[in-house]
Protein backbone atom coordinates (compact mmCIF):
# COMPACT_ATOMS: atom_id res chain seq x y z
CA MET A 1 96.10 20.75 243.93
CA VAL A 2 94.65 20.10 247.39
CA PHE A 3 92.35 17.32 248.67
CA GLN A 4 91.29 18.44 252.10
CA SER A 5 89.18 17.12 255.00
CA GLY A 6 89.39 18.54 258.48
CA GLU A 7 92.06 21.01 259.58
CA PHE A 8 95.37 20.91 257.67
CA ASP A 9 98.69 22.60 258.13
CA LEU A 10 98.97 24.51 254.80
CA SER A 11 102.11 26.41 255.70
CA SER A 12 104.21 24.04 253.57
CA PRO A 13 103.60 20.70 251.81
CA LYS A 14 105.10 17.60 253.34
CA TYR A 15 105.70 16.17 249.87
CA ALA A 16 105.49 17.63 246.33
CA SER A 17 105.79 15.99 242.91
CA ASP A 18 106.26 18.01 239.66
CA ILE A 19 103.63 17.71 236.92
CA LEU A 20 105.61 17.60 233.65
CA VAL A 21 104.07 18.48 230.29
CA GLU A 22 106.41 17.89 227.32
CA GLY A 23 109.39 18.10 229.65
CA ASP A 24 108.42 21.41 231.24
CA VAL A 25 107.04 21.87 234.78
CA HIS A 26 103.43 23.02 234.51
CA GLY A 27 102.36 22.43 238.14
CA LYS A 28 102.88 20.44 241.32
CA PHE A 29 101.03 17.67 243.16
CA GLU A 30 101.42 18.60 246.86
CA VAL A 31 100.60 16.59 249.99
CA TYR A 32 99.55 18.19 253.28
CA PHE A 33 98.73 16.49 256.59
CA GLN A 34 96.21 17.21 259.33
CA GLU A 35 97.35 19.26 262.22
CA GLY A 36 98.37 17.30 265.26
CA LEU A 37 100.02 14.33 263.49
CA ASP A 38 103.49 13.55 264.74
CA SER A 39 106.50 13.18 262.48
CA ASP A 40 106.59 9.38 262.68
CA GLU A 41 103.01 9.12 261.44
CA ILE A 42 103.72 11.53 258.56
CA LEU A 43 106.90 9.67 257.55
CA SER A 44 105.15 6.31 257.66
CA CYS A 45 102.34 7.60 255.43
CA LEU A 46 104.74 9.13 252.91
CA ASN A 47 106.75 5.92 252.63
CA GLU A 48 103.59 3.97 251.85
CA GLU A 49 101.97 6.45 249.47
CA GLN A 50 104.93 8.06 247.68
CA ASP A 51 104.73 5.82 244.60
CA VAL A 52 100.99 6.45 244.35
CA ILE A 53 101.56 10.19 244.55
CA ASP A 54 104.23 10.07 241.80
CA CYS A 55 101.94 7.97 239.59
CA ILE A 56 99.16 10.52 240.02
CA SER A 57 101.58 13.32 239.00
CA ASP A 58 102.71 11.38 235.91
CA PHE A 59 99.11 10.69 234.96
CA LEU A 60 98.17 14.35 235.25
CA GLY A 61 101.15 15.34 233.07
CA SER A 62 100.36 12.71 230.44
CA PHE A 63 96.72 13.71 230.42
CA ALA A 64 97.66 17.36 229.84
CA GLU A 65 100.03 16.33 227.04
CA GLN A 66 97.29 14.33 225.37
CA ILE A 67 94.96 17.33 225.49
CA LEU A 68 97.64 19.49 223.86
CA VAL A 69 98.36 16.88 221.17
CA GLU A 70 94.69 16.49 220.34
CA LYS A 71 94.32 20.26 220.17
CA ASP A 72 97.30 20.49 217.78
CA LEU A 73 95.89 17.64 215.68
CA ASP A 74 92.54 19.41 215.42
CA ILE A 75 94.27 22.57 214.21
CA PHE A 76 96.40 20.57 211.74
CA ARG A 77 93.40 18.69 210.33
CA THR A 78 91.42 21.92 209.93
CA LEU A 79 94.26 23.52 207.99
CA ALA A 80 95.03 20.42 205.92
CA ASP A 81 91.40 19.67 205.04
CA THR A 82 90.92 23.18 203.66
CA ALA A 83 94.23 23.28 201.77
CA LYS A 84 94.20 23.21 197.97
CA TYR A 85 97.38 21.11 197.91
CA GLY A 86 97.51 17.42 198.73
CA VAL A 87 98.77 16.73 202.26
CA ALA A 88 99.80 13.33 203.61
CA VAL A 89 101.46 12.05 206.77
CA VAL A 90 103.32 8.73 206.71
CA ASP A 91 105.40 6.83 209.21
CA LEU A 92 109.05 6.09 208.55
CA ASP A 93 108.13 2.92 206.64
CA GLY A 94 105.91 4.87 204.25
CA THR A 95 102.62 3.67 205.76
CA LEU A 96 99.86 6.24 205.33
CA LEU A 97 98.63 7.77 208.56
CA TYR A 98 96.65 10.68 207.17
CA LEU A 99 95.49 12.09 203.80
CA ASN A 100 93.52 15.27 203.24
CA GLU A 101 90.61 15.58 200.83
CA ALA A 102 92.67 17.40 198.18
CA PHE A 103 95.17 14.53 198.11
CA ALA A 104 92.41 11.95 197.63
CA THR A 105 90.66 13.95 194.90
CA MET A 106 93.94 14.64 193.12
CA HIS A 107 94.53 10.90 192.82
CA GLY A 108 91.00 10.07 191.68
CA TYR A 109 89.53 8.90 194.98
CA SER A 110 86.44 10.23 196.73
CA PRO A 111 86.91 11.54 200.28
CA GLU A 112 84.93 8.54 201.56
CA GLU A 113 87.37 5.99 200.11
CA ILE A 114 90.63 7.59 201.14
CA PRO A 115 92.92 4.59 200.98
CA GLY A 116 95.35 3.34 203.57
CA GLY A 117 98.45 1.28 202.99
CA ASP A 118 101.77 2.16 201.40
CA PHE A 119 102.32 5.71 200.17
CA LEU A 120 104.16 4.32 197.13
CA MET A 121 100.82 3.07 195.76
CA PHE A 122 100.35 6.59 194.39
CA CYS A 123 103.61 6.53 192.46
CA ASP A 124 104.17 5.48 188.88
CA ASP A 125 106.16 2.22 188.87
CA ASP A 126 109.11 3.89 187.15
CA GLN A 127 109.19 6.51 189.90
CA VAL A 128 109.29 4.16 192.90
CA PRO A 129 113.12 3.85 193.14
CA ARG A 130 113.53 7.61 192.84
CA LEU A 131 110.86 8.34 195.45
CA LYS A 132 112.43 5.83 197.85
CA TYR A 133 115.71 7.66 197.35
CA LEU A 134 114.03 11.00 198.07
CA LEU A 135 112.44 9.65 201.26
CA ASP A 136 115.83 8.35 202.40
CA MET A 137 117.31 11.76 201.60
CA VAL A 138 114.69 13.58 203.66
CA LEU A 139 115.49 11.39 206.66
CA ALA A 140 119.18 12.21 206.26
CA GLU A 141 118.80 15.95 205.62
CA GLY A 142 115.50 16.80 207.30
CA HIS A 143 113.62 17.93 204.19
CA PHE A 144 113.61 18.27 200.42
CA LYS A 145 111.82 20.89 198.39
CA GLN A 146 110.39 21.23 194.91
CA GLU A 147 111.08 17.79 193.51
CA GLU A 148 109.14 16.93 190.37
CA VAL A 149 107.68 13.40 190.22
CA TRP A 150 105.01 11.47 188.31
CA ASN A 151 102.12 10.20 190.43
CA MET A 152 99.42 7.68 189.52
CA ARG A 153 95.66 8.09 189.81
CA LYS A 154 93.16 5.41 190.77
CA ASN A 155 92.38 4.76 187.08
CA GLY A 156 96.06 4.16 186.27
CA SER A 157 96.72 7.49 184.52
CA ILE A 158 99.77 9.46 185.58
CA PHE A 159 100.27 13.17 186.15
CA PRO A 160 103.20 15.45 186.99
CA ALA A 161 103.41 16.69 190.57
CA MET A 162 105.68 18.90 192.64
CA VAL A 163 106.53 17.40 196.04
CA ASP A 164 107.79 18.92 199.29
CA CYS A 165 108.63 16.69 202.25
CA ASN A 166 109.65 17.34 205.86
CA VAL A 167 110.50 15.20 208.88
CA ILE A 168 108.20 15.33 211.92
CA PHE A 169 110.14 14.90 215.18
CA ASP A 170 108.71 13.56 218.43
CA LYS A 171 109.12 15.21 221.82
CA ASP A 172 112.56 13.63 222.17
CA ASN A 173 113.63 15.16 218.82
CA VAL A 174 113.67 11.75 217.16
CA PRO A 175 112.25 11.42 213.59
CA SER A 176 108.85 9.75 213.85
CA GLN A 177 106.85 10.68 210.74
CA LEU A 178 107.06 12.45 207.39
CA SER A 179 104.77 15.22 206.16
CA ILE A 180 104.33 15.34 202.39
CA MET A 181 102.78 18.12 200.33
CA ILE A 182 101.90 17.49 196.67
CA HIS A 183 100.81 19.98 194.01
CA ASP A 184 99.39 18.82 190.66
CA ILE A 185 101.33 20.75 188.00
CA SER A 186 99.55 19.32 184.96
CA GLU A 187 98.30 22.75 183.87
CA THR A 188 101.76 24.26 184.29
CA LYS A 189 103.36 21.47 182.24
CA ASN A 190 100.70 21.80 179.53
CA ALA A 191 101.33 25.54 179.38
CA GLU A 192 105.07 24.89 179.12
CA GLU A 193 104.51 22.45 176.26
CA CYS A 194 102.28 24.95 174.45
CA LEU A 195 104.95 27.59 174.94
CA LYS A 196 107.65 25.26 173.60
CA ARG A 197 105.56 24.45 170.53
CA ALA A 198 104.87 28.14 169.94
CA GLN A 199 108.57 28.91 170.36
CA ALA A 200 109.48 26.12 167.93
CA LEU A 201 107.03 27.51 165.37
CA GLU A 202 108.41 31.01 165.88
CA ASP A 203 111.99 29.76 165.53
CA ALA A 204 111.06 27.90 162.35
CA ALA A 205 109.36 31.01 160.97
CA ASN A 206 112.36 33.16 161.85
CA CYS A 207 114.69 30.61 160.27
CA SER A 208 112.61 30.57 157.09
CA LYS A 209 112.53 34.36 157.05
CA SER A 210 116.28 34.58 157.59
CA GLU A 211 116.92 32.04 154.82
CA PHE A 212 114.58 33.94 152.49
CA LEU A 213 116.28 37.26 153.23
CA ALA A 214 119.71 35.70 152.78
CA ASN A 215 118.74 34.13 149.44
CA VAL A 216 117.14 37.33 148.17
CA SER A 217 120.13 39.36 149.34
CA HIS A 218 122.52 37.05 147.50
CA GLU A 219 120.41 37.36 144.35
CA LEU A 220 120.39 41.16 144.64
CA ARG A 221 124.08 41.48 145.33
CA THR A 222 125.33 40.36 141.88
CA PRO A 223 123.26 42.78 139.73
CA LEU A 224 123.78 45.54 142.30
CA ASN A 225 127.55 45.14 142.11
CA SER A 226 127.26 45.52 138.35
CA VAL A 227 125.25 48.74 138.73
CA ILE A 228 127.76 50.17 141.21
CA GLY A 229 130.73 49.04 139.14
CA PHE A 230 129.49 50.46 135.84
CA SER A 231 128.44 53.76 137.48
CA GLU A 232 131.99 54.13 138.83
CA ILE A 233 133.45 53.36 135.39
CA LEU A 234 131.26 56.07 133.86
CA LEU A 235 132.14 58.54 136.61
CA ASP A 236 135.85 57.90 136.01
CA GLY A 237 135.37 59.06 132.41
CA ARG A 238 136.57 55.81 130.92
CA CYS A 239 133.64 55.85 128.52
CA GLY A 240 133.84 59.50 127.58
CA ASP A 241 133.25 62.88 129.13
CA LEU A 242 130.11 63.59 131.16
CA ASN A 243 128.12 66.77 131.40
CA ASP A 244 127.08 68.11 134.80
CA ILE A 245 123.61 66.55 134.74
CA GLN A 246 124.95 63.13 133.74
CA ARG A 247 127.60 63.27 136.46
CA ARG A 248 125.05 64.26 139.14
CA TYR A 249 122.71 61.45 138.13
CA LEU A 250 125.50 58.88 138.12
CA GLN A 251 126.69 60.09 141.54
CA ASN A 252 123.17 59.50 142.86
CA VAL A 253 123.18 56.01 141.32
CA SER A 254 126.54 55.21 142.92
CA LYS A 255 125.61 56.68 146.32
CA ASN A 256 122.27 54.88 146.58
CA GLY A 257 123.75 51.69 145.15
CA ASN A 258 126.41 51.66 147.87
CA HIS A 259 123.75 52.38 150.51
CA LEU A 260 121.67 49.45 149.26
CA SER A 261 124.79 47.29 149.28
CA GLU A 262 125.33 48.12 152.97
CA ILE A 263 121.74 47.09 153.75
CA ILE A 264 122.17 43.81 151.88
CA ASN A 265 125.43 43.13 153.71
CA ASP A 266 123.72 43.78 157.06
CA ILE A 267 120.90 41.37 156.19
CA LEU A 268 123.38 38.70 155.14
CA GLU A 269 125.50 39.17 158.25
CA ILE A 270 122.60 39.04 160.71
CA SER A 271 121.24 35.96 158.91
CA MET A 272 124.63 34.24 159.18
CA ILE A 273 124.87 35.06 162.91
CA GLU A 274 121.39 33.70 163.60
CA ALA A 275 122.22 30.55 161.67
CA GLY A 276 125.41 30.13 163.72
CA LYS A 277 127.54 30.33 160.58
CA GLU A 278 129.24 33.67 161.15
CA GLU A 279 132.97 33.29 161.66
CA VAL A 280 134.90 35.49 164.06
CA THR A 281 138.59 36.08 163.37
CA PHE A 282 140.36 37.33 166.48
CA GLU A 283 143.50 39.45 166.24
CA MET A 284 145.28 42.03 168.38
CA PHE A 285 144.91 45.63 167.21
CA GLY A 286 144.72 49.17 168.53
CA MET A 287 141.23 50.56 169.02
CA VAL A 288 141.98 54.29 168.61
CA PRO A 289 143.10 54.09 164.95
CA VAL A 290 139.99 52.08 164.03
CA ILE A 291 137.68 54.54 165.82
CA MET A 292 139.32 57.51 164.08
CA GLU A 293 139.05 55.70 160.75
CA VAL A 294 135.31 55.27 161.30
CA LYS A 295 135.00 58.94 162.27
CA ASP A 296 136.70 59.95 159.02
CA SER A 297 134.38 57.69 157.00
CA ILE A 298 131.27 59.53 158.27
CA MET A 299 132.83 62.99 158.27
CA HIS A 300 130.67 64.06 155.32
CA SER A 301 127.54 63.43 157.45
CA ILE A 302 129.09 65.25 160.42
CA LEU A 303 129.91 68.30 158.29
CA GLU A 304 126.61 68.18 156.43
CA LYS A 305 124.64 68.49 159.71
CA ASP A 306 127.18 70.78 161.39
CA VAL A 307 127.46 68.29 164.25
CA SER A 308 130.11 68.91 166.88
CA PHE A 309 132.10 65.68 167.26
CA SER A 310 134.30 65.15 170.31
CA TYR A 311 136.14 62.20 171.77
CA ASP A 312 138.06 61.24 174.87
CA LEU A 313 140.26 58.34 173.88
CA ASP A 314 143.29 57.51 175.97
CA PRO A 315 146.19 57.12 173.51
CA ASP A 316 147.52 54.45 175.87
CA LEU A 317 144.42 52.27 175.52
CA PRO A 318 145.64 48.68 175.34
CA GLN A 319 145.16 46.61 172.25
CA ILE A 320 142.04 44.49 172.01
CA ASN A 321 141.77 40.89 170.89
CA ALA A 322 138.74 41.00 168.60
CA ASP A 323 137.54 40.68 165.02
CA LYS A 324 138.78 43.94 163.53
CA ALA A 325 136.16 44.17 160.78
CA LYS A 326 133.33 43.47 163.21
CA PHE A 327 134.72 45.94 165.77
CA ARG A 328 134.79 48.57 163.04
CA HIS A 329 131.21 47.66 162.11
CA ILE A 330 130.08 48.09 165.75
CA ILE A 331 131.64 51.56 166.01
CA TYR A 332 130.38 52.57 162.55
CA ASN A 333 126.78 51.58 163.30
CA LEU A 334 126.72 53.40 166.63
CA LEU A 335 128.46 56.57 165.45
CA SER A 336 126.42 56.87 162.24
CA ASN A 337 123.22 56.32 164.28
CA ALA A 338 124.25 59.05 166.73
CA VAL A 339 124.91 61.51 163.91
CA LYS A 340 121.70 60.55 162.08
CA PHE A 341 119.45 61.20 165.08
CA THR A 342 121.20 64.40 166.19
CA SER A 343 119.74 67.68 164.99
CA GLU A 344 121.83 70.22 163.09
CA GLY A 345 124.33 71.88 165.39
CA GLY A 346 124.08 69.04 167.93
CA THR A 347 126.87 67.15 169.67
CA VAL A 348 128.17 63.57 169.45
CA THR A 349 130.88 62.23 171.77
CA ILE A 350 132.72 58.92 172.06
CA ASP A 351 134.71 57.82 175.11
CA ALA A 352 136.68 54.67 175.85
CA VAL A 353 138.21 53.56 179.16
CA THR A 354 139.55 50.28 180.47
CA LEU A 355 137.82 48.58 183.40
CA GLY A 356 139.93 45.63 184.51
CA ASP A 357 140.10 43.23 181.58
CA MET A 358 137.28 45.03 179.71
CA VAL A 359 137.03 48.18 177.60
CA HIS A 360 133.98 50.39 178.18
CA ILE A 361 133.01 52.41 175.10
CA THR A 362 130.25 55.03 175.31
CA ILE A 363 128.73 56.97 172.42
CA LYS A 364 126.50 59.87 173.42
CA ASP A 365 124.34 62.28 171.43
CA ASP A 366 121.94 65.07 172.34
CA GLY A 367 119.46 64.12 169.64
CA ILE A 368 115.78 63.18 169.67
CA GLY A 369 116.12 60.41 172.25
CA ILE A 370 113.95 57.31 172.53
CA PRO A 371 110.58 57.00 174.33
CA LYS A 372 110.86 54.82 177.43
CA GLU A 373 108.22 52.35 176.22
CA GLN A 374 110.21 51.68 173.04
CA LEU A 375 113.54 50.88 174.69
CA PRO A 376 112.77 47.13 175.07
CA HIS A 377 112.28 46.85 171.29
CA LEU A 378 115.52 48.52 170.18
CA TYR A 379 117.17 45.22 169.29
CA ASP A 380 114.22 43.83 167.33
CA LYS A 381 115.04 43.38 163.66
CA PHE A 382 113.51 46.00 161.35
CA TYR A 383 112.16 47.94 164.33
CA GLN A 384 111.85 51.70 163.83
CA VAL A 385 111.42 54.11 166.74
CA ASP A 386 109.41 56.23 164.30
CA GLY A 387 107.49 53.66 162.30
CA SER A 388 105.17 56.10 160.54
CA THR A 389 105.11 56.56 156.77
CA LYS A 390 106.22 60.17 157.31
CA ARG A 391 109.23 59.44 159.47
CA LEU A 392 112.08 61.92 159.27
CA TYR A 393 114.96 59.46 159.58
CA SER A 394 115.75 56.74 157.07
CA GLY A 395 117.00 53.28 157.93
CA THR A 396 116.04 49.62 157.95
CA GLY A 397 115.93 49.04 161.69
CA LEU A 398 118.76 46.50 161.45
CA GLY A 399 121.61 48.60 162.84
CA LEU A 400 121.17 48.09 166.59
CA ALA A 401 119.95 44.50 166.17
CA LEU A 402 123.09 43.63 164.22
CA THR A 403 125.36 45.61 166.55
CA LYS A 404 123.97 43.78 169.59
CA LYS A 405 124.68 40.43 167.92
CA LEU A 406 128.20 41.51 166.91
CA VAL A 407 128.90 42.50 170.53
CA GLY A 408 127.51 39.14 171.64
CA LEU A 409 129.88 37.30 169.29
CA HIS A 410 132.71 38.86 171.32
CA GLU A 411 131.07 37.83 174.63
CA GLY A 412 130.51 41.50 175.40
CA GLN A 413 127.57 43.53 176.68
CA MET A 414 125.58 46.41 175.22
CA TRP A 415 122.88 48.59 176.74
CA VAL A 416 121.17 51.90 176.00
CA GLU A 417 120.19 54.86 178.17
CA SER A 418 117.87 57.39 176.59
CA GLU A 419 115.30 60.05 177.34
CA GLN A 420 112.97 61.43 174.73
CA GLY A 421 114.03 64.91 173.64
CA LYS A 422 117.32 64.78 175.57
CA GLY A 423 119.46 62.30 173.67
CA THR A 424 120.84 58.79 173.89
CA LYS A 425 123.89 57.11 175.42
CA VAL A 426 124.97 53.68 174.18
CA HIS A 427 127.33 51.54 176.28
CA VAL A 428 129.47 48.72 174.92
CA MET A 429 131.66 46.50 177.09
CA LEU A 430 134.14 44.22 175.31
CA PRO A 431 136.79 41.90 176.73
CA LEU A 432 140.33 42.98 175.89
């Protein structure tokens, strides 16, 4: 910056003062003298005017800073006034310095009557101590995020809000103000309440359905046991000899009676688990003998469909601490399912390996597979992959639902990989 009259020596300034803007040098105030002045005259002038020159430099720096601040404030106000969230700026005592229109409207005020005063005037009385604590916390830590509070409108009604708060530092990095952003979450909370009520109704309906199924199953079990028992007595010949037709009919009665008994037992067991009444009796036992026992129990189905059954079971598999009957039930459900959904001449395999303190059991078939869109529903009770009236495979749709719950009782995991037309692979992880 040069003020010039007459001829000046501009080769170098006789005095220069930095113009500082927010601590950074953004220019210089330089002093030049007319040609022909001797050194004594220059020195005398500088001694007299140096303070004035420095004051001018400071003024220019402060003026530039003010322009920058006002420019930043204009940008901030433009952004805040168009924001859909409430924005407020308070000093460290909580005195309101700025509110945007959304904040005023949210609290029941018109933009023309945006109030001043203490920020806590917007808080429900019960929330004041907590909000004071949060403001103290933000000063200590610099910010807090996603705190849920209850704010108060002009008419005295309260509403839930989500609050974010940050410290605003001055040019010397000293906390000077707080910026607060508030979002009215009334709609979100209402939706959550509706969802909770719907879930409660669904749980009540499921509970009633489970109780109904359990009661009906209990009522069916007694007469069914009589049917099965008497058919076995007749088949044993204890009531006289049977001709071939009588024996075949009684075998059908016994077979279907036992099948119905299995369904009833599954319904009762899944109802007990859902009611939290199912007991788990842990004991140490070898897994391989139980798996082979299950294989033998479904051998008639394997032979009937000419299914190739293979297994890779390490004879040195460690013992597992589990409920033996429920472990057997898990393996039975998965193996019988694999055989059921495998075409004649297909293949079913079972493998078991230890992974740390877990055993990983996989049962694989090359059967019909499961469509990708139906995989999320596999564990729904009574769900059938083929739900048509002409489906080729019988079943109640309880097997996988029950198996998943039995695995859960052992704090294990179960998941299914499948591709339609290529088969299915079921994974079970159980703690040893």
